[in-house]
GROMACS .gro file of C-alpha atoms in nm:
model
  514
    1UNK     CA    1   7.076   8.835   7.459
    2UNK     CA    2   7.032   8.658   7.794
    3UNK     CA    3   7.213   8.744   8.116
    4UNK     CA    4   7.264   8.627   8.474
    5UNK     CA    5   7.413   8.797   8.778
    6UNK     CA    6   7.657   8.573   8.968
    7UNK     CA    7   7.822   8.635   9.306
    8UNK     CA    8   8.188   8.728   9.331
    9UNK     CA    9   8.231   8.428   9.564
   10UNK     CA   10   8.207   8.150   9.306
   11UNK     CA   11   8.393   8.062   8.990
   12UNK     CA   12   8.218   8.098   8.654
   13UNK     CA   13   8.285   7.910   8.331
   14UNK     CA   14   8.223   7.975   7.959
   15UNK     CA   15   8.030   7.647   7.924
   16UNK     CA   16   7.809   7.659   8.238
   17UNK     CA   17   7.496   7.870   8.262
   18UNK     CA   18   7.344   7.777   8.600
   19UNK     CA   19   7.498   7.872   8.937
   20UNK     CA   20   7.383   7.858   9.302
   21UNK     CA   21   7.404   8.239   9.343
   22UNK     CA   22   7.244   8.335   9.010
   23UNK     CA   23   6.992   8.617   9.002
   24UNK     CA   24   6.838   8.868   8.762
   25UNK     CA   25   6.951   9.165   8.967
   26UNK     CA   26   7.262   9.254   9.162
   27UNK     CA   27   7.208   9.289   9.538
   28UNK     CA   28   7.554   9.398   9.653
   29UNK     CA   29   7.699   9.560   9.962
   30UNK     CA   30   8.024   9.684  10.110
   31UNK     CA   31   8.179   9.894  10.382
   32UNK     CA   32   8.333  10.235  10.323
   33UNK     CA   33   8.675  10.176  10.173
   34UNK     CA   34   8.579   9.839  10.024
   35UNK     CA   35   8.435   9.706   9.700
   36UNK     CA   36   8.092   9.571   9.611
   37UNK     CA   37   8.141   9.337   9.317
   38UNK     CA   38   7.963   9.080   9.105
   39UNK     CA   39   7.990   8.889   8.778
   40UNK     CA   40   7.763   8.909   8.474
   41UNK     CA   41   7.730   8.626   8.225
   42UNK     CA   42   7.577   8.672   7.881
   43UNK     CA   43   7.451   8.423   7.626
   44UNK     CA   44   7.323   8.451   7.270
   45UNK     CA   45   7.539   8.753   7.190
   46UNK     CA   46   7.599   8.817   6.821
   47UNK     CA   47   7.878   9.073   6.870
   48UNK     CA   48   8.173   9.106   7.107
   49UNK     CA   49   8.119   9.482   7.126
   50UNK     CA   50   7.888   9.601   7.405
   51UNK     CA   51   7.813   9.934   7.568
   52UNK     CA   52   7.822   9.952   7.947
   53UNK     CA   53   7.684  10.242   8.153
   54UNK     CA   54   7.563  10.295   8.509
   55UNK     CA   55   7.256  10.499   8.598
   56UNK     CA   56   7.183  10.626   8.946
   57UNK     CA   57   7.514  10.548   9.116
   58UNK     CA   58   7.604  10.796   9.391
   59UNK     CA   59   7.887  11.032   9.301
   60UNK     CA   60   8.122  10.904   9.571
   61UNK     CA   61   8.150  10.545   9.446
   62UNK     CA   62   8.364  10.443   9.151
   63UNK     CA   63   8.277  10.151   8.920
   64UNK     CA   64   8.549   9.937   8.763
   65UNK     CA   65   8.463   9.709   8.470
   66UNK     CA   66   8.658   9.403   8.356
   67UNK     CA   67   8.612   9.147   8.081
   68UNK     CA   68   8.609   8.786   8.198
   69UNK     CA   69   8.886   8.601   8.012
   70UNK     CA   70   8.880   8.219   8.007
   71UNK     CA   71   9.197   8.030   8.097
   72UNK     CA   72   9.261   7.661   8.044
   73UNK     CA   73   9.281   7.410   8.329
   74UNK     CA   74   9.437   7.112   8.160
   75UNK     CA   75   9.420   6.857   8.443
   76UNK     CA   76   9.349   6.810   8.813
   77UNK     CA   77   9.715   6.792   8.911
   78UNK     CA   78   9.776   6.707   9.276
   79UNK     CA   79   9.445   6.530   9.334
   80UNK     CA   80   9.476   6.174   9.464
   81UNK     CA   81   9.214   5.988   9.263
   82UNK     CA   82   9.152   5.756   9.556
   83UNK     CA   83   9.076   6.050   9.787
   84UNK     CA   84   8.855   6.268   9.572
   85UNK     CA   85   8.583   6.435   9.776
   86UNK     CA   86   8.324   6.709   9.739
   87UNK     CA   87   8.493   7.023   9.597
   88UNK     CA   88   8.832   6.848   9.564
   89UNK     CA   89   8.827   6.891   9.271
   90UNK     CA   90   8.535   7.125   9.215
   91UNK     CA   91   8.533   7.020   8.851
   92UNK     CA   92   8.707   6.748   8.650
   93UNK     CA   93   8.958   6.884   8.397
   94UNK     CA   94   9.007   6.971   8.119
   95UNK     CA   95   8.792   7.283   8.109
   96UNK     CA   96   8.805   7.661   8.071
   97UNK     CA   97   8.759   7.887   8.372
   98UNK     CA   98   8.691   8.261   8.405
   99UNK     CA   99   8.983   8.354   8.630
  100UNK     CA  100   9.152   8.638   8.441
  101UNK     CA  101   9.007   8.991   8.460
  102UNK     CA  102   9.101   9.216   8.168
  103UNK     CA  103   9.022   9.589   8.193
  104UNK     CA  104   8.712   9.643   7.980
  105UNK     CA  105   8.769   9.825   7.651
  106UNK     CA  106   8.427   9.786   7.491
  107UNK     CA  107   8.457   9.418   7.399
  108UNK     CA  108   8.375   9.084   7.556
  109UNK     CA  109   8.578   8.766   7.513
  110UNK     CA  110   8.314   8.558   7.334
  111UNK     CA  111   8.292   8.182   7.294
  112UNK     CA  112   7.991   8.068   7.089
  113UNK     CA  113   7.798   8.378   7.192
  114UNK     CA  114   7.893   8.339   7.559
  115UNK     CA  115   8.089   8.599   7.755
  116UNK     CA  116   8.102   8.790   8.080
  117UNK     CA  117   8.196   9.095   8.284
  118UNK     CA  118   8.326   9.153   8.635
  119UNK     CA  119   8.197   9.471   8.802
  120UNK     CA  120   8.372   9.616   9.108
  121UNK     CA  121   8.224   9.927   9.269
  122UNK     CA  122   8.462  10.104   9.507
  123UNK     CA  123   8.311  10.292   9.801
  124UNK     CA  124   8.561  10.550   9.918
  125UNK     CA  125   8.614  10.598  10.292
  126UNK     CA  126   8.415  10.920  10.283
  127UNK     CA  127   8.127  10.764  10.087
  128UNK     CA  128   7.775  10.827  10.211
  129UNK     CA  129   7.614  10.534  10.386
  130UNK     CA  130   7.279  10.409  10.263
  131UNK     CA  131   7.096  10.200  10.007
  132UNK     CA  132   7.100  10.299   9.640
  133UNK     CA  133   6.877  10.164   9.367
  134UNK     CA  134   7.049  10.203   9.034
  135UNK     CA  135   7.091  10.015   8.709
  136UNK     CA  136   7.357   9.884   8.477
  137UNK     CA  137   7.277   9.944   8.112
  138UNK     CA  138   7.423   9.680   7.880
  139UNK     CA  139   7.321   9.754   7.520
  140UNK     CA  140   6.940   9.739   7.538
  141UNK     CA  141   6.936   9.563   7.875
  142UNK     CA  142   6.872   9.742   8.203
  143UNK     CA  143   6.997   9.531   8.496
  144UNK     CA  144   6.877   9.639   8.843
  145UNK     CA  145   7.155   9.701   9.094
  146UNK     CA  146   7.083   9.748   9.464
  147UNK     CA  147   7.394   9.883   9.638
  148UNK     CA  148   7.420   9.909  10.017
  149UNK     CA  149   7.707  10.102  10.172
  150UNK     CA  150   7.718  10.016  10.542
  151UNK     CA  151   7.827  10.282  10.794
  152UNK     CA  152   8.149  10.092  10.863
  153UNK     CA  153   8.500  10.203  10.769
  154UNK     CA  154   8.741   9.941  10.641
  155UNK     CA  155   9.007   9.921  10.915
  156UNK     CA  156   9.373   9.986  10.847
  157UNK     CA  157   9.582   9.683  10.751
  158UNK     CA  158   9.721   9.475  11.034
  159UNK     CA  159   9.767   9.145  10.851
  160UNK     CA  160  10.112   9.097  10.698
  161UNK     CA  161  10.091   8.942  10.350
  162UNK     CA  162  10.352   8.838  10.096
  163UNK     CA  163  10.314   8.671   9.756
  164UNK     CA  164  10.636   8.622   9.561
  165UNK     CA  165  10.683   8.873   9.278
  166UNK     CA  166  10.932   8.783   9.001
  167UNK     CA  167  11.051   9.104   8.834
  168UNK     CA  168  11.270   8.934   8.574
  169UNK     CA  169  10.975   8.712   8.480
  170UNK     CA  170  10.750   9.015   8.437
  171UNK     CA  171  11.015   9.180   8.220
  172UNK     CA  172  11.038   8.875   7.995
  173UNK     CA  173  10.665   8.835   7.944
  174UNK     CA  174  10.621   9.205   7.869
  175UNK     CA  175  10.929   9.211   7.643
  176UNK     CA  176  11.117   9.484   7.826
  177UNK     CA  177  11.472   9.483   7.959
  178UNK     CA  178  11.490   9.404   8.331
  179UNK     CA  179  11.567   9.717   8.536
  180UNK     CA  180  11.514   9.948   8.239
  181UNK     CA  181  11.283  10.250   8.258
  182UNK     CA  182  11.023  10.048   8.062
  183UNK     CA  183  11.053   9.772   8.321
  184UNK     CA  184  11.004  10.012   8.611
  185UNK     CA  185  10.674  10.126   8.458
  186UNK     CA  186  10.560   9.762   8.435
  187UNK     CA  187  10.676   9.699   8.792
  188UNK     CA  188  10.461   9.986   8.921
  189UNK     CA  189  10.154   9.819   8.768
  190UNK     CA  190  10.235   9.486   8.932
  191UNK     CA  191  10.288   9.656   9.267
  192UNK     CA  192   9.956   9.835   9.229
  193UNK     CA  193   9.784   9.500   9.170
  194UNK     CA  194   9.954   9.349   9.477
  195UNK     CA  195   9.864   9.647   9.693
  196UNK     CA  196   9.504   9.614   9.574
  197UNK     CA  197   9.478   9.287   9.764
  198UNK     CA  198   9.658   9.440  10.063
  199UNK     CA  199   9.998   9.282  10.011
  200UNK     CA  200  10.233   9.485  10.228
  201UNK     CA  201  10.555   9.280  10.230
  202UNK     CA  202  10.790   9.202   9.940
  203UNK     CA  203  11.082   8.968   9.892
  204UNK     CA  204  11.399   9.165   9.817
  205UNK     CA  205  11.711   9.030   9.651
  206UNK     CA  206  12.023   9.151   9.478
  207UNK     CA  207  12.305   9.128   9.734
  208UNK     CA  208  12.639   9.076   9.555
  209UNK     CA  209  12.921   8.913   9.755
  210UNK     CA  210  13.273   8.928   9.611
  211UNK     CA  211  13.558   8.728   9.764
  212UNK     CA  212  13.861   8.955   9.777
  213UNK     CA  213  14.106   8.729   9.964
  214UNK     CA  214  14.109   8.423  10.188
  215UNK     CA  215  13.801   8.449  10.413
  216UNK     CA  216  13.746   8.813  10.313
  217UNK     CA  217  13.446   8.949  10.120
  218UNK     CA  218  13.310   9.278   9.991
  219UNK     CA  219  12.934   9.328   9.968
  220UNK     CA  220  12.727   9.539   9.731
  221UNK     CA  221  12.374   9.605   9.858
  222UNK     CA  222  12.289   9.877   9.604
  223UNK     CA  223  12.047   9.667   9.399
  224UNK     CA  224  11.858   9.549   9.708
  225UNK     CA  225  11.831   9.899   9.855
  226UNK     CA  226  11.714  10.041   9.520
  227UNK     CA  227  11.446   9.772   9.507
  228UNK     CA  228  11.335   9.845   9.863
  229UNK     CA  229  11.305  10.216   9.787
  230UNK     CA  230  11.085  10.148   9.482
  231UNK     CA  231  10.866   9.913   9.685
  232UNK     CA  232  10.847  10.164   9.969
  233UNK     CA  233  10.728  10.431   9.727
  234UNK     CA  234  10.452  10.194   9.611
  235UNK     CA  235  10.321  10.156   9.967
  236UNK     CA  236  10.501   9.840  10.081
  237UNK     CA  237  10.565   9.843  10.456
  238UNK     CA  238  10.786   9.538  10.513
  239UNK     CA  239  11.067   9.351  10.341
  240UNK     CA  240  11.170   8.985  10.348
  241UNK     CA  241  11.542   8.976  10.281
  242UNK     CA  242  11.742   8.719  10.087
  243UNK     CA  243  11.775   8.385  10.262
  244UNK     CA  244  12.114   8.339  10.423
  245UNK     CA  245  12.155   7.984  10.296
  246UNK     CA  246  12.022   7.713  10.066
  247UNK     CA  247  12.061   7.340  10.013
  248UNK     CA  248  12.155   7.128   9.714
  249UNK     CA  249  11.914   6.854   9.805
  250UNK     CA  250  11.626   6.785  10.038
  251UNK     CA  251  11.821   6.481  10.156
  252UNK     CA  252  12.133   6.671  10.266
  253UNK     CA  253  12.199   6.820  10.608
  254UNK     CA  254  12.447   7.084  10.489
  255UNK     CA  255  12.325   7.439  10.441
  256UNK     CA  256  12.536   7.643  10.198
  257UNK     CA  257  12.615   8.016  10.217
  258UNK     CA  258  12.684   8.235   9.914
  259UNK     CA  259  12.628   7.939   9.686
  260UNK     CA  260  12.895   7.701   9.812
  261UNK     CA  261  13.025   7.774  10.165
  262UNK     CA  262  12.921   7.516  10.429
  263UNK     CA  263  12.747   7.715  10.700
  264UNK     CA  264  12.913   7.531  10.990
  265UNK     CA  265  13.266   7.569  10.852
  266UNK     CA  266  13.523   7.827  10.965
  267UNK     CA  267  13.486   7.993  10.624
  268UNK     CA  268  13.111   8.006  10.683
  269UNK     CA  269  13.165   8.178  11.017
  270UNK     CA  270  13.398   8.432  10.858
  271UNK     CA  271  13.144   8.498  10.584
  272UNK     CA  272  12.856   8.550  10.826
  273UNK     CA  273  13.061   8.768  11.062
  274UNK     CA  274  13.124   9.006  10.770
  275UNK     CA  275  12.798   8.980  10.576
  276UNK     CA  276  12.553   9.022  10.861
  277UNK     CA  277  12.703   9.339  11.020
  278UNK     CA  278  12.734   9.492  10.672
  279UNK     CA  279  12.368   9.410  10.604
  280UNK     CA  280  12.260   9.559  10.936
  281UNK     CA  281  12.459   9.874  10.871
  282UNK     CA  282  12.310   9.941  10.526
  283UNK     CA  283  11.959   9.876  10.657
  284UNK     CA  284  12.015  10.124  10.942
  285UNK     CA  285  12.157  10.385  10.706
  286UNK     CA  286  11.841  10.365  10.494
  287UNK     CA  287  11.595  10.340  10.788
  288UNK     CA  288  11.478   9.992  10.687
  289UNK     CA  289  11.607   9.780  10.976
  290UNK     CA  290  11.281   9.785  11.174
  291UNK     CA  291  11.085   9.684  10.862
  292UNK     CA  292  11.312   9.397  10.760
  293UNK     CA  293  11.293   9.024  10.829
  294UNK     CA  294  11.523   8.758  10.690
  295UNK     CA  295  11.492   8.399  10.576
  296UNK     CA  296  11.753   8.146  10.688
  297UNK     CA  297  11.709   7.840  10.460
  298UNK     CA  298  11.367   7.791  10.307
  299UNK     CA  299  11.150   7.503  10.431
  300UNK     CA  300  11.388   7.327  10.671
  301UNK     CA  301  11.323   6.956  10.720
  302UNK     CA  302  11.436   6.671  10.945
  303UNK     CA  303  11.754   6.618  10.739
  304UNK     CA  304  11.892   6.968  10.804
  305UNK     CA  305  11.703   7.063  11.122
  306UNK     CA  306  12.007   7.045  11.353
  307UNK     CA  307  12.227   7.256  11.128
  308UNK     CA  308  11.938   7.496  11.066
  309UNK     CA  309  11.895   7.557  11.440
  310UNK     CA  310  12.269   7.607  11.484
  311UNK     CA  311  12.279   7.853  11.194
  312UNK     CA  312  11.986   8.050  11.341
  313UNK     CA  313  12.173   8.070  11.673
  314UNK     CA  314  12.485   8.197  11.500
  315UNK     CA  315  12.291   8.464  11.309
  316UNK     CA  316  12.118   8.579  11.627
  317UNK     CA  317  12.454   8.609  11.804
  318UNK     CA  318  12.587   8.838  11.531
  319UNK     CA  319  12.273   9.044  11.450
  320UNK     CA  320  12.006   8.992  11.718
  321UNK     CA  321  11.820   9.296  11.579
  322UNK     CA  322  11.715   9.113  11.259
  323UNK     CA  323  11.413   8.888  11.300
  324UNK     CA  324  11.426   8.546  11.134
  325UNK     CA  325  11.143   8.393  10.933
  326UNK     CA  326  11.095   8.079  10.723
  327UNK     CA  327  10.822   7.869  10.574
  328UNK     CA  328  10.844   7.528  10.737
  329UNK     CA  329  10.681   7.197  10.814
  330UNK     CA  330  10.654   7.105  11.178
  331UNK     CA  331  10.970   6.936  11.308
  332UNK     CA  332  11.264   6.962  11.547
  333UNK     CA  333  11.314   7.334  11.490
  334UNK     CA  334  11.204   7.465  11.829
  335UNK     CA  335  11.350   7.799  11.929
  336UNK     CA  336  11.510   7.869  11.592
  337UNK     CA  337  11.290   8.144  11.446
  338UNK     CA  338  11.112   8.463  11.542
  339UNK     CA  339  10.832   8.423  11.285
  340UNK     CA  340  10.703   8.072  11.219
  341UNK     CA  341  10.524   8.009  10.889
  342UNK     CA  342  10.383   7.655  10.890
  343UNK     CA  343  10.178   7.511  10.608
  344UNK     CA  344   9.810   7.549  10.700
  345UNK     CA  345   9.775   7.168  10.716
  346UNK     CA  346  10.081   7.148  10.944
  347UNK     CA  347   9.935   7.410  11.176
  348UNK     CA  348   9.610   7.216  11.181
  349UNK     CA  349   9.787   6.892  11.276
  350UNK     CA  350  10.040   7.039  11.522
  351UNK     CA  351   9.854   7.338  11.663
  352UNK     CA  352   9.934   7.262  12.026
  353UNK     CA  353  10.308   7.231  11.963
  354UNK     CA  354  10.330   7.534  11.731
  355UNK     CA  355  10.140   7.750  11.978
  356UNK     CA  356  10.418   7.694  12.234
  357UNK     CA  357  10.634   7.910  12.006
  358UNK     CA  358  10.386   8.195  12.043
  359UNK     CA  359  10.381   8.142  12.420
  360UNK     CA  360  10.755   8.213  12.417
  361UNK     CA  361  10.714   8.541  12.228
  362UNK     CA  362  10.729   8.430  11.865
  363UNK     CA  363  10.490   8.526  11.586
  364UNK     CA  364  10.284   8.266  11.396
  365UNK     CA  365  10.176   8.297  11.030
  366UNK     CA  366  10.075   8.032  10.779
  367UNK     CA  367  10.141   7.955  10.415
  368UNK     CA  368  10.008   7.754  10.126
  369UNK     CA  369  10.194   7.662   9.807
  370UNK     CA  370  10.177   7.356   9.583
  371UNK     CA  371  10.046   7.189   9.897
  372UNK     CA  372   9.840   7.092  10.078
  373UNK     CA  373   9.686   6.920   9.775
  374UNK     CA  374   9.413   6.706   9.925
  375UNK     CA  375   9.231   6.601  10.244
  376UNK     CA  376   9.000   6.901  10.218
  377UNK     CA  377   9.249   7.173  10.317
  378UNK     CA  378   9.182   7.509  10.156
  379UNK     CA  379   9.421   7.646   9.894
  380UNK     CA  380   9.399   7.892   9.607
  381UNK     CA  381   9.399   7.632   9.326
  382UNK     CA  382   9.180   7.678   9.019
  383UNK     CA  383   9.016   7.338   9.055
  384UNK     CA  384   8.906   7.412   9.412
  385UNK     CA  385   8.602   7.634   9.480
  386UNK     CA  386   8.668   8.008   9.473
  387UNK     CA  387   8.556   8.013   9.837
  388UNK     CA  388   8.867   7.806   9.914
  389UNK     CA  389   9.072   8.116   9.828
  390UNK     CA  390   8.822   8.346   9.998
  391UNK     CA  391   8.860   8.166  10.331
  392UNK     CA  392   9.240   8.198  10.351
  393UNK     CA  393   9.239   8.499  10.583
  394UNK     CA  394   8.937   8.380  10.778
  395UNK     CA  395   9.192   8.121  10.889
  396UNK     CA  396   9.418   8.403  11.005
  397UNK     CA  397   9.136   8.537  11.221
  398UNK     CA  398   9.018   8.198  11.351
  399UNK     CA  399   9.365   8.102  11.475
  400UNK     CA  400   9.512   8.449  11.542
  401UNK     CA  401   9.780   8.401  11.276
  402UNK     CA  402   9.922   8.742  11.197
  403UNK     CA  403  10.068   8.683  10.851
  404UNK     CA  404  10.031   8.491  10.525
  405UNK     CA  405  10.289   8.378  10.269
  406UNK     CA  406  10.274   8.232   9.918
  407UNK     CA  407  10.574   8.181   9.694
  408UNK     CA  408  10.413   8.301   9.371
  409UNK     CA  409  10.226   8.606   9.249
  410UNK     CA  410  10.361   8.579   8.892
  411UNK     CA  411  10.618   8.298   8.902
  412UNK     CA  412  10.529   8.142   8.568
  413UNK     CA  413  10.761   7.853   8.485
  414UNK     CA  414  10.987   7.850   8.174
  415UNK     CA  415  10.779   7.858   7.854
  416UNK     CA  416  10.452   7.857   8.050
  417UNK     CA  417  10.162   8.048   7.896
  418UNK     CA  418   9.934   8.093   8.198
  419UNK     CA  419   9.634   8.141   7.971
  420UNK     CA  420   9.673   7.787   7.835
  421UNK     CA  421   9.906   7.600   8.076
  422UNK     CA  422   9.835   7.597   8.447
  423UNK     CA  423   9.999   7.274   8.565
  424UNK     CA  424  10.359   7.340   8.453
  425UNK     CA  425  10.669   7.136   8.531
  426UNK     CA  426  10.858   7.280   8.828
  427UNK     CA  427  11.223   7.225   8.926
  428UNK     CA  428  11.326   7.297   9.286
  429UNK     CA  429  11.659   7.183   9.433
  430UNK     CA  430  11.677   6.815   9.336
  431UNK     CA  431  11.303   6.770   9.287
  432UNK     CA  432  11.082   6.786   8.979
  433UNK     CA  433  10.704   6.798   8.995
  434UNK     CA  434  10.399   6.929   8.817
  435UNK     CA  435  10.224   7.212   9.000
  436UNK     CA  436   9.850   7.223   9.070
  437UNK     CA  437   9.650   7.466   8.853
  438UNK     CA  438   9.701   7.828   8.947
  439UNK     CA  439   9.983   7.773   9.196
  440UNK     CA  440  10.232   7.976   8.989
  441UNK     CA  441  10.034   8.296   8.972
  442UNK     CA  442   9.748   8.513   9.087
  443UNK     CA  443   9.824   8.783   8.824
  444UNK     CA  444   9.831   8.736   8.445
  445UNK     CA  445  10.077   8.895   8.197
  446UNK     CA  446   9.831   9.095   7.989
  447UNK     CA  447   9.903   9.262   7.659
  448UNK     CA  448   9.912   9.608   7.819
  449UNK     CA  449  10.046   9.517   8.164
  450UNK     CA  450   9.938   9.286   8.444
  451UNK     CA  451   9.577   9.166   8.458
  452UNK     CA  452   9.436   9.070   8.796
  453UNK     CA  453   9.238   8.753   8.863
  454UNK     CA  454   8.913   8.662   9.032
  455UNK     CA  455   9.131   8.475   9.285
  456UNK     CA  456   9.322   8.795   9.359
  457UNK     CA  457   8.989   8.965   9.421
  458UNK     CA  458   8.882   8.680   9.650
  459UNK     CA  459   9.204   8.717   9.848
  460UNK     CA  460   9.153   9.094   9.868
  461UNK     CA  461   8.802   9.042  10.006
  462UNK     CA  462   8.939   8.783  10.250
  463UNK     CA  463   9.203   9.022  10.382
  464UNK     CA  464   8.937   9.289  10.432
  465UNK     CA  465   8.707   9.042  10.609
  466UNK     CA  466   8.995   8.952  10.841
  467UNK     CA  467   9.026   9.318  10.944
  468UNK     CA  468   8.648   9.351  10.986
  469UNK     CA  469   8.632   9.041  11.206
  470UNK     CA  470   8.917   9.179  11.416
  471UNK     CA  471   8.738   9.513  11.444
  472UNK     CA  472   8.418   9.348  11.564
  473UNK     CA  473   8.616   9.136  11.812
  474UNK     CA  474   8.741   9.453  11.982
  475UNK     CA  475   8.392   9.518  12.115
  476UNK     CA  476   8.215   9.182  12.079
  477UNK     CA  477   8.455   8.892  12.038
  478UNK     CA  478   8.184   8.638  12.102
  479UNK     CA  479   7.984   8.770  11.806
  480UNK     CA  480   8.291   8.786  11.580
  481UNK     CA  481   8.384   8.429  11.668
  482UNK     CA  482   8.026   8.316  11.610
  483UNK     CA  483   8.018   8.474  11.261
  484UNK     CA  484   8.354   8.320  11.175
  485UNK     CA  485   8.264   7.973  11.295
  486UNK     CA  486   7.943   7.966  11.093
  487UNK     CA  487   8.155   7.935  10.779
  488UNK     CA  488   8.512   7.862  10.894
  489UNK     CA  489   8.589   7.607  11.163
  490UNK     CA  490   8.935   7.493  11.055
  491UNK     CA  491   9.154   7.491  10.745
  492UNK     CA  492   8.976   7.173  10.632
  493UNK     CA  493   8.627   7.248  10.761
  494UNK     CA  494   8.459   7.538  10.581
  495UNK     CA  495   8.114   7.617  10.441
  496UNK     CA  496   8.093   7.587  10.063
  497UNK     CA  497   7.731   7.700  10.025
  498UNK     CA  498   7.794   8.033   9.853
  499UNK     CA  499   7.461   8.184   9.957
  500UNK     CA  500   7.523   8.103  10.324
  501UNK     CA  501   7.862   8.270  10.294
  502UNK     CA  502   7.712   8.585  10.139
  503UNK     CA  503   7.449   8.610  10.412
  504UNK     CA  504   7.716   8.563  10.677
  505UNK     CA  505   7.928   8.843  10.529
  506UNK     CA  506   7.627   9.072  10.541
  507UNK     CA  507   7.571   8.973  10.904
  508UNK     CA  508   7.930   9.080  10.979
  509UNK     CA  509   7.871   9.429  10.836
  510UNK     CA  510   7.536   9.463  11.011
  511UNK     CA  511   7.696   9.367  11.344
  512UNK     CA  512   7.967   9.629  11.292
  513UNK     CA  513   7.704   9.888  11.197
  514UNK     CA  514   7.528   9.836  11.526
   0.00000   0.00000   0.00000
């Protein structure tokens, strides 16, 4: 049996043996409260069953062991063949990729004698600092592990993060009835996975509006409040409420309320003047108002920009206490929102204009989704380098963007098996497209509950590095900026040498230790 140690900062594959970060021993490090992790690849195995044991680990660190599970990337969807560049794509499809991490149960997922493990060692906040020489015993192998726990505490979360969780989708894939007791147990596991990567905001839905007479409605918020209470119990701090309106087509200016009411009509005004105060009241009664933001009409564009701004003004007149948020491209939307969430490429192109919103008291986040798809902008796609995901929240630090949004944590499309199909057909309003690989999910529907991914782990690390950079900037902003700019200059200018990145991360922890 042969083995190699590979960094947690690059993708591995069941048909590739050589990697830039490969080594015969694991030299890993973390702060207190963080993880030190690495991958192990094996070749020439004659059995899927292996024994795994640590020797010499300090008592106050906890190892987690996962089996690397290959998933299929069927094509390089979203790549313009005329604009292919280094790392875009990282590899030409079709191929298998180790993205899924299955909790280890004594067996590897073998392909022609090839398999792998992901090892994550958690240092608790009260862990002893220092350097520990230990070993990982795999069958008859003894793999040296050098673990350094720096005298730095992982700061508390300040970044706001949301990835869309689809409860009904989880229920279907795990074959339980939505909102049953069996479903709630599954939901807890998904929430635990999301909290692992420091997600602290959730979309909430479930408002039922019933028309009782001409221009009169009753509202039932019980489902939404029940959902918020479950999320709150799981450690979620913030809630993104149901969007007020939607559109039939990207080419129409009209925004519709409650499915069919034109927002600028008298009926629309009557609806809003009843719905919004009722929403505010139920949020106040449950002590959620200060933790609640609300979408208006997702991704406004030039066709509906005027109506969108008018609708935002009407909402603010009725409930000025509720902050408004939407993902958006840059356009004639000035003054409409409290929290602006531009696509990272849009922020890059229109930074000066978008920053005027912050100058007037608004908050600026960013998002990625099925785009940007080319031109070198980072995204969490499977056919981009893993560092592309890892740098997401370095972008938050570099540009002082206080939140991050993605539409999909587990939004598998109809009949999609995410282990074998990762560029599914997607229907949205009047558009149909094929999504880039990995856009629909960062969690897999495992046989015994959700299984996390190496991309989820990269995003967790990125969120922690954001907080560490912010912590260093409190006392030495010049040094923090220097460390950031060595590897992240803009959303389309990052360092893809994995060893340079690892050394830079160590420099960050050393600077904080001093």
